[in-house]
Amino acid sequence: MKHFCSSSVSEDLGCRRGDFSRKHYGSVELLISSDADGAIQRAGRFRVENGSSDENATALPGTWRRTDVHLENPEYHTRWYFKYFLGQVHQNYIGNDAEKSPFFLSVTLSDQNHQRVPQYRAILWRKTGTQKICLPYSPTKTLSVKSILSAMNLDKFEKGPREIFHPEIQKDLLVLEEQEGSVNFKFGVLFAKDGQLTDDEMLSNEIGSDAFQKFLNLLGDKITLKGWTGYRGGLDTKNDTTGIQSVYTVYQGHEIMFHVSTMLPYSKENKQQVERKRHIGNDIVTIVFQEGEEPSPAFKPSMIRSHFTHIFALVRYDQQNDNYRLKIFSEESVPLFGPPLPSPPVFTDHQEFRDFLLVKSTLETPTFAQKRRRTLDMLIRSLYQDLMPDLHKNMLNRRSFSDVLPESPKSARKKEEARQAEFVRIGQALKLKSIVRGDAPSSLVASGICKKEPWEPQCFCSNFPHEAVCADPWGQALLVSTDAGVLLVDDDLPSVPVFDKTLPVKQMHVLETLDLLILRADKGKDARLFVFRLSSVHKAIEGKQAVKSKCDCRDNKLEKTKGCHLYAINTHHSRELRIVVAIRNKLLLITRKPKPGGVAGISLLSPLAESPVEEFQYIREICLSDSPAVMTLVDGPTEESDNLICVAYRHQFDVVNESTGEAFRLHHVEANRVNFVAAIDVYEDGEAGLLLCYNYSCIYKKVCPFNGGSFLVQPSASDFQFCWNQAPYAIVCAFPYLLAFTTDSMEIRLVVNGNLVHTAVVPQLQLVASRVKLRPKICTRFRSETLWAEASNDL
């Protein structure tokens, strides 16, 4: 299937991302409080994450609702080897990269996805971390190890990979995954009575309340320390010097020991409770359980004197409503991590609260992530050294690096089948042993958090025979430009022709609130922008009038747009509609004239002309150094003329001041060949930022006003960069997700930090249209006969 999505359409998809902010992950504040003697305590700058305080407020488009809770590391993402590989036929390889660092690769063929289409799953273990990828299966085109590693951006090798035949390798790789995903954690749990303002007061509580005991029972199991053989988290398991009991749990393969303040040794003589502070003060994460009503003096990190604790989780229990409220404080130097708190941050499902709190505290805490990488590097090197003596034995395959994966020579078929049977038997025994031992990853599907994924597809229209060029939703229907003209498609009803094929539309916007349809039609010197009233188009369809041709649209041309190859519009129509049209290296800024007494620029006092062309005015022209491949409009923070245009050309992204035409370098791409995909505008606490997408890369840059008209790209703690597993041709932002589309897959990551959430392999996938501002809808084409609406209102 041909790619429908040119760079101009990629820009279009990226710009309509709705109104949202990274503030869902908390805003940074300087936290100050006073101790019992009234002395001012400065805790430094902390990011405060508390969801929404207004539980009765109506949720606006793009803001968090209670249904938005989604964990960043679903079970299928963190424990792939256990779920998809162990105890099933798969291949394992060993090799050295160009830096002589060892790596392992596991590959399996399965059909465990929503469309029941066979696909390859591959895990690459390297010292920098694991990488997981799904690739399509083709019965006519075999897949090589080299092509899989190339898809993972690993092309150069010091020593070519060899296949490991020995079935015991499954045990080693299982240990590798368990350690990579099962770094042990120790958390502080601090009981605070109502009105307590210092750590000395909190640590002096000899016993907790009934509500606190209920909370501890939710966190884990009470264990006796003496003789304890599991992870001890620094507690004494021989002589009871650190208490008699503690609270312990295993969550998704992670061993967690809680340092509970009321269970650690108490001293009447020592007001500072040094023994308790020694453990809790050295924990990276401390959970503070505070009693009292919400209006009472709230906890602040300044109350705890610790140079080591970077994250505080404040928990309150509402006995009357039997729910938990959560608030997160993270030190400013800690990068953003998720999942973000829902709005409101209140949990009535206690199991859901436990899952959310543990995932928030463990899986994505950056310090723990660094520890996982160090552990992984050590284990990979150790396993590699153990296997090297057997390099010339039968354990390692000597086949060519480019040989295909699943097949074996016919002459060795029986021997291979026997080896595979033994391979599966040993793997299944290891899997059963893990389950009996309690180390199997727990599924989040039954926890109530991920009951239904928001990207699950729904069939919109079957048996659609035409090639789709571009499209945009119109009400419940879809306006689609095809090789047969522009059609209105509504479920499985017969398609209604709107424009014939003499008007080849390459890009479109349906703006229902403004009663406008904008089209870029034709190509080369004959290309132009056309504007129509949606009400007039709808009237013509209802009246079954003749289908409009190019000649019938002469009055709808914006004349100065002749020769345009790209255009972009702003998404915030509360001010005015702005259109930037690219004609080679020239940008033309167009706005819609405001009309007095009207709503959304439409006069209520005089009848409207058939064509809205006269309502548009040309503001200025801006000359660039080259022709843009991607454009995005970025709204300024005020009503003044401080809007920006982000353009991509040559090997760079620039921002252009709409008022002055002055261009500023945003990012230079260090690559021989650059395929620009999108520039997506996001806003953090009212300040503009851009996600710059090209080739495999996605980079977040913050853009701030500077020196009255200039703009400054500032390095920020919130900046981040990540790589897609496959190079996308289009990206849609539907907060909190980024959806990247290739010709055979859809990769879903989080906007705020680029974490991978899900990969869906769908052969011959074609993105048709997206709208995420008011009524979220993302339409894709699956193979040749079906249009899919990939997003429900949950997205």
XYZ file of C-alpha atoms in Angstrom, residues 223-718:
496
model
C 6.824 -10.657 58.286
C 9.071 -11.664 61.204
C 12.596 -10.379 60.599
C 14.520 -12.974 62.585
C 15.340 -15.815 60.206
C 13.959 -13.952 57.183
C 15.601 -15.264 53.976
C 14.157 -12.864 51.406
C 15.251 -9.334 50.558
C 15.871 -7.544 53.863
C 16.405 -3.927 52.732
C 19.199 -3.335 55.259
C 17.224 -4.658 58.241
C 18.753 -7.065 60.754
C 17.402 -10.614 60.319
C 19.525 -12.227 63.049
C 19.424 -10.256 66.296
C 16.280 -8.060 66.131
C 18.340 -4.861 66.378
C 16.150 -3.130 63.760
C 12.809 -4.319 65.060
C 10.943 -7.587 65.336
C 8.626 -7.273 62.332
C 8.363 -5.374 59.076
C 6.157 -5.156 55.970
C 7.251 -6.893 52.747
C 5.735 -7.574 49.336
C 6.576 -8.777 45.830
C 5.098 -6.650 43.059
C 5.561 -7.562 39.385
C 8.700 -9.479 40.315
C 10.087 -6.633 42.473
C 10.920 -7.417 46.107
C 9.973 -4.456 48.307
C 10.847 -4.038 51.976
C 9.124 -1.181 53.792
C 10.922 0.661 56.591
C 7.873 1.380 58.745
C 8.498 4.081 61.358
C 6.301 2.462 64.027
C 7.993 -0.932 63.560
C 11.574 0.330 63.831
C 13.211 0.552 67.323
C 11.852 3.381 69.523
C 13.905 5.195 72.173
C 12.384 7.395 74.904
C 15.775 8.960 75.618
C 16.547 9.858 71.994
C 14.073 12.512 70.816
C 15.512 12.455 67.290
C 14.931 8.687 67.002
C 18.260 8.188 65.214
C 17.691 4.459 64.640
C 14.447 5.131 62.782
C 15.900 8.116 60.933
C 18.919 6.025 59.891
C 16.717 3.841 57.700
C 13.908 6.145 56.566
C 16.234 9.115 55.985
C 18.358 7.034 53.615
C 15.466 5.826 51.467
C 15.065 7.432 48.041
C 11.268 7.239 48.352
C 9.328 7.881 51.559
C 5.575 7.326 51.866
C 4.055 9.668 54.466
C 0.705 8.583 55.887
C -0.834 11.732 57.395
C -3.914 11.693 59.563
C -6.386 14.548 59.823
C -8.693 16.361 57.444
C -7.413 17.928 54.215
C -7.612 21.569 55.496
C -5.267 20.735 58.390
C -1.558 21.690 58.113
C -0.226 19.658 55.203
C 3.052 17.812 54.941
C 5.982 19.461 53.145
C 9.396 17.960 52.346
C 11.002 20.641 54.524
C 9.662 18.763 57.549
C 12.069 15.878 56.822
C 15.813 16.474 57.212
C 17.297 14.174 54.600
C 19.825 14.677 51.816
C 18.950 11.345 50.243
C 15.154 11.245 49.941
C 14.168 12.600 46.521
C 10.502 11.600 46.379
C 7.739 11.871 48.987
C 4.315 10.273 48.498
C 1.720 11.868 50.804
C -1.227 9.572 51.574
C -4.453 10.580 53.355
C -7.311 8.223 54.185
C -10.917 9.452 54.243
C -12.676 7.094 56.640
C -16.125 8.486 55.919
C -15.874 7.779 52.166
C -13.381 4.913 52.451
C -10.968 6.334 49.876
C -7.326 7.364 49.607
C -5.948 10.693 48.367
C -2.422 10.874 46.980
C 0.035 13.746 46.488
C 3.593 13.445 45.144
C 6.625 15.644 45.876
C 9.748 15.065 43.763
C 13.005 16.989 44.047
C 13.554 19.384 41.122
C 16.569 17.460 39.772
C 14.462 14.312 39.307
C 13.262 14.120 35.665
C 9.550 13.785 35.011
C 8.276 10.276 35.587
C 4.884 8.685 35.604
C 2.209 7.676 35.728
C 0.720 11.114 36.425
C -1.943 11.475 39.079
C -5.551 11.302 37.894
C -7.964 14.153 38.424
C -9.123 14.099 41.148
C -6.278 12.161 42.843
C -8.752 10.124 44.882
C -8.890 6.313 44.804
C -12.018 4.486 45.936
C -10.688 1.155 44.629
C -8.037 0.219 47.201
C -6.318 -2.349 44.980
C -6.107 0.218 42.208
C -4.533 2.649 44.676
C -1.933 0.076 45.729
C -1.025 -0.674 42.110
C -0.749 3.008 41.241
C 1.345 3.890 44.316
C 3.802 1.011 43.826
C 4.241 1.629 40.093
C 4.704 5.350 40.685
C 7.294 4.640 43.381
C 9.248 1.849 41.720
C 9.086 1.281 38.010
C 9.690 4.818 36.798
C 11.682 6.403 39.607
C 14.827 7.535 37.737
C 17.316 6.539 40.460
C 16.003 2.988 40.416
C 16.120 2.961 36.604
C 19.858 3.766 36.742
C 20.385 0.962 39.240
C 18.596 -1.476 36.920
C 20.969 -0.548 34.080
C 24.087 -1.112 36.183
C 22.753 -4.511 37.249
C 21.917 -5.417 33.651
C 25.387 -4.475 32.385
C 27.059 -6.651 35.030
C 24.824 -9.667 34.312
C 25.214 -9.468 30.525
C 29.011 -9.385 30.777
C 29.027 -12.270 33.241
C 26.763 -14.422 31.071
C 28.800 -13.613 27.965
C 32.037 -14.703 29.668
C 30.393 -17.958 30.791
C 29.374 -18.771 27.210
C 32.663 -17.906 25.502
C 34.486 -21.175 26.378
C 31.767 -23.039 24.453
C 32.155 -20.887 21.343
C 33.552 -23.743 19.252
C 31.272 -26.438 20.637
C 27.799 -27.453 19.462
C 26.160 -25.001 21.831
C 26.561 -22.106 19.416
C 25.381 -22.118 15.836
C 27.941 -21.450 13.080
C 25.358 -20.477 10.468
C 25.676 -17.306 8.443
C 24.607 -14.099 10.148
C 22.048 -13.398 7.416
C 20.311 -16.779 7.621
C 16.568 -16.659 8.187
C 15.143 -17.330 11.599
C 12.438 -19.992 11.721
C 13.487 -22.560 9.105
C 15.920 -25.474 9.379
C 17.311 -27.814 6.683
C 15.007 -30.698 5.751
C 17.778 -33.226 6.390
C 17.962 -32.090 10.004
C 14.224 -31.649 10.537
C 13.759 -34.594 12.949
C 16.797 -33.634 14.986
C 15.588 -30.028 15.115
C 12.097 -31.078 16.184
C 13.542 -33.178 19.021
C 15.727 -30.246 20.122
C 12.738 -27.914 20.055
C 10.631 -30.346 22.099
C 13.358 -30.487 24.775
C 13.715 -26.695 24.567
C 9.999 -26.217 25.205
C 9.928 -28.792 28.023
C 12.721 -27.084 29.941
C 11.211 -23.650 29.358
C 7.786 -24.710 30.600
C 9.345 -26.272 33.706
C 11.136 -22.986 34.435
C 7.892 -21.085 33.929
C 5.977 -23.375 36.292
C 8.731 -23.077 38.896
C 8.533 -19.247 38.712
C 4.760 -19.317 39.137
C 4.922 -21.688 42.145
C 7.680 -19.558 43.698
C 5.507 -16.460 43.295
C 7.900 -14.648 40.944
C 5.568 -14.624 37.948
C 4.588 -11.131 36.788
C 1.109 -10.169 37.926
C -1.326 -8.996 35.282
C -2.671 -5.474 35.554
C -5.686 -6.288 33.426
C -7.644 -7.515 36.435
C -6.588 -4.659 38.688
C -9.193 -2.239 37.361
C -6.649 0.203 35.944
C -6.279 -1.167 32.428
C -9.615 -2.887 31.840
C -9.823 -1.568 28.305
C -7.041 0.041 26.336
C -8.096 3.357 24.758
C -6.531 2.420 21.403
C -8.594 -0.720 20.865
C -9.964 -0.534 17.298
C -13.569 -0.326 16.217
C -14.671 -1.008 12.663
C -15.881 2.224 11.059
C -16.372 1.300 7.415
C -15.787 -2.002 5.655
C -15.108 -2.654 1.974
C -13.806 0.825 1.111
C -12.433 0.404 -2.441
C -10.491 3.653 -2.967
C -7.010 4.903 -2.175
C -7.174 7.537 0.572
C -5.035 10.658 0.089
C -6.109 12.627 3.183
C -9.235 13.064 5.304
C -10.822 14.837 8.260
C -13.775 13.885 10.507
C -17.030 15.774 9.952
C -19.516 15.060 12.724
C -19.950 11.302 12.861
C -18.779 10.948 9.258
C -15.430 11.216 7.484
C -14.600 13.492 4.550
C -12.046 11.576 2.453
C -10.008 12.661 -0.577
C -9.525 9.699 -2.925
C -8.483 8.963 -6.486
C -12.197 9.155 -7.374
C -12.711 12.584 -5.776
C -13.740 13.745 -2.312
C -16.289 11.444 -0.640
C -18.334 11.677 2.554
C -18.134 8.312 4.313
C -20.515 7.430 7.141
C -20.219 3.909 8.575
C -21.238 1.317 5.987
C -23.679 3.625 4.198
C -22.998 4.355 0.506
C -20.305 7.008 0.059
C -21.578 10.438 -1.019
C -19.461 12.302 -3.648
C -18.780 15.947 -2.693
C -16.118 17.037 -5.241
C -15.195 15.149 -8.398
C -11.674 14.038 -9.313
C -10.939 17.257 -11.232
C -10.241 18.758 -7.791
C -7.401 16.563 -6.416
C -7.299 17.447 -2.706
C -3.966 16.916 -0.919
C -4.719 18.431 2.494
C -7.907 19.462 4.329
C -9.362 20.842 7.545
C -13.005 20.584 8.625
C -13.636 23.398 11.121
C -17.192 22.801 12.302
C -17.255 25.559 14.936
C -16.247 28.110 12.285
C -18.478 26.651 9.552
C -15.409 26.313 7.332
C -13.844 23.732 5.048
C -10.248 24.438 3.966
C -8.671 22.472 1.117
C -5.288 22.437 -0.599
C -5.903 21.093 -4.076
C -3.987 20.359 -7.268
C -0.205 20.382 -7.439
C 2.753 22.400 -8.698
C 2.015 25.841 -10.117
C -1.721 25.106 -10.216
C -2.010 24.335 -6.488
C -4.226 26.654 -4.419
C -6.084 26.953 -1.162
C -9.884 26.768 -1.352
C -12.299 27.803 1.417
C -15.969 26.737 1.647
C -18.807 27.154 4.093
C -19.603 23.780 5.589
C -23.276 24.757 5.726
C -23.266 25.346 1.940
C -21.529 22.021 1.300
C -24.023 20.263 3.578
C -26.963 21.975 1.853
C -25.704 20.809 -1.546
C -25.416 17.227 -0.278
C -28.895 17.294 1.308
C -30.366 18.755 -1.888
C -28.601 16.099 -3.972
C -27.095 18.789 -6.171
C -24.549 17.974 -8.857
C -21.084 17.094 -7.580
C -18.811 20.136 -7.695
C -15.911 20.170 -10.133
C -12.778 22.314 -10.148
C -14.523 24.843 -12.402
C -17.386 25.202 -9.905
C -14.921 26.221 -7.180
C -13.395 29.276 -8.843
C -15.062 31.651 -6.369
C -13.615 29.680 -3.468
C -9.922 30.204 -4.353
C -7.608 32.211 -2.165
C -5.795 33.769 -5.124
C -2.480 34.671 -3.532
C -1.959 31.035 -2.601
C -1.152 29.928 -6.149
C 1.658 27.369 -6.192
C 1.385 26.429 -2.497
C 2.751 23.045 -1.439
C 1.899 23.138 2.281
C -0.223 25.015 4.814
C -0.812 25.007 8.570
C -3.504 26.458 10.848
C -3.568 27.342 14.518
C -5.631 25.172 16.839
C -6.803 27.816 19.334
C -9.720 29.487 17.588
C -10.670 31.544 20.651
C -8.627 34.445 19.249
C -8.630 34.250 15.460
C -8.059 31.708 12.747
C -4.512 31.945 11.380
C -3.301 30.189 8.246
C 0.305 30.051 7.075
C 0.748 29.000 3.458
C 4.114 27.838 2.051
C 4.853 28.689 -1.586
C 8.353 27.375 -2.211
C 10.506 29.338 0.291
C 7.867 32.028 0.897
C 5.392 31.998 3.799
C 2.074 33.832 3.452
C 0.266 34.701 6.698
C -3.539 34.859 6.352
C -6.157 35.562 9.039
C -9.944 35.610 9.090
C -11.361 39.090 9.486
C -13.227 39.657 12.770
C -16.860 40.716 12.314
C -18.634 42.831 14.921
C -21.706 41.325 16.544
C -20.876 37.837 15.367
C -19.985 34.558 16.953
C -16.776 32.890 15.833
C -16.373 35.586 13.195
C -19.814 35.084 11.598
C -22.078 38.130 11.344
C -25.597 37.827 12.693
C -26.854 41.021 11.046
C -26.372 40.347 7.336
C -26.784 37.278 5.117
C -23.620 35.337 4.436
C -22.116 35.213 0.956
C -21.959 31.785 -0.694
C -18.147 31.883 -0.602
C -16.218 32.949 2.536
C -13.186 34.144 0.515
C -13.856 37.833 1.282
C -13.635 37.128 5.007
C -9.893 36.404 4.763
C -7.132 39.001 4.733
C -3.449 38.760 3.864
C -1.183 40.015 6.639
C 2.412 39.643 5.457
C 4.933 37.562 3.569
C 8.001 35.964 5.142
C 10.947 34.658 3.119
C 12.860 31.596 4.302
C 16.243 30.272 3.220
C 14.630 27.111 1.831
C 11.302 25.418 1.182
C 9.758 23.963 4.387
C 8.884 20.273 4.631
C 7.031 20.607 7.961
C 5.218 23.585 9.517
C 3.485 24.050 12.867
C 1.951 27.185 14.381
C 2.818 27.860 18.026
C 0.567 30.229 19.971
C 2.245 32.859 22.116
C 1.410 33.161 25.829
C -0.367 36.539 25.510
C -2.749 38.375 23.221
C 0.199 40.295 21.769
C 1.772 39.385 18.449
C 4.234 36.834 19.810
C 3.133 33.812 17.810
C 5.669 31.476 16.223
C 5.949 29.292 13.149
C 8.101 26.190 13.473
C 9.545 25.136 10.119
C 11.760 22.219 9.116
C 14.035 22.299 6.077
C 17.507 21.187 5.018
C 19.029 19.740 8.226
C 17.340 21.936 10.803
C 14.240 23.065 12.665
C 13.780 26.839 12.976
C 11.235 29.026 14.741
C 10.038 32.147 12.925
C 8.478 35.176 14.633
C 5.176 35.850 12.847
C 5.412 39.607 13.498
C 9.003 40.259 12.413
C 9.801 37.307 10.172
C 13.030 36.756 12.115
C 14.146 33.113 12.231
C 15.971 31.399 15.105
C 17.748 28.039 15.007
C 15.879 25.487 17.138
C 17.695 22.233 16.399
C 20.310 21.046 13.892
C 19.974 17.442 12.724
C 23.254 15.540 12.662
C 22.400 13.019 9.955
C 23.318 12.496 6.316
C 19.703 12.071 5.245
C 16.795 13.653 7.087
C 13.154 12.664 6.838
C 11.150 15.303 8.711
C 7.969 13.844 10.226
C 6.337 16.436 12.505
C 6.798 19.311 14.931
C 4.151 19.015 17.660
C 3.437 21.952 19.952
C 2.945 21.264 23.649
C 2.578 23.723 26.500
C 4.095 23.527 29.968
C 2.631 25.982 32.470
C 1.737 28.391 29.662
C 5.147 28.214 27.981
C 5.474 26.700 24.533
C 7.493 23.605 23.809
C 7.966 21.525 20.671
C 8.369 17.806 20.043
C 10.631 17.637 16.987
C 10.256 14.353 15.112
C 12.569 13.186 12.326
C 13.980 9.829 11.193
C 13.874 7.617 14.328
C 14.263 10.522 16.751
C 11.947 12.675 18.861
C 13.332 15.624 20.856
C 11.500 17.950 23.244
C 12.591 21.606 23.179
C 11.234 24.458 25.279
C 10.763 27.845 23.576
C 10.432 31.049 25.629
C 9.985 34.748 24.757
C 13.261 36.653 25.082
C 14.388 40.259 24.607
C 11.122 41.620 23.229
C 10.456 39.700 20.053
C 13.332 37.239 19.989
C 12.925 33.668 21.166
C 15.273 31.587 23.214
C 15.634 27.822 23.285
C 16.418 27.082 26.920
C 17.913 23.837 28.228
C 15.468 22.566 30.833
C 15.217 19.721 33.316
C 12.075 18.683 31.483
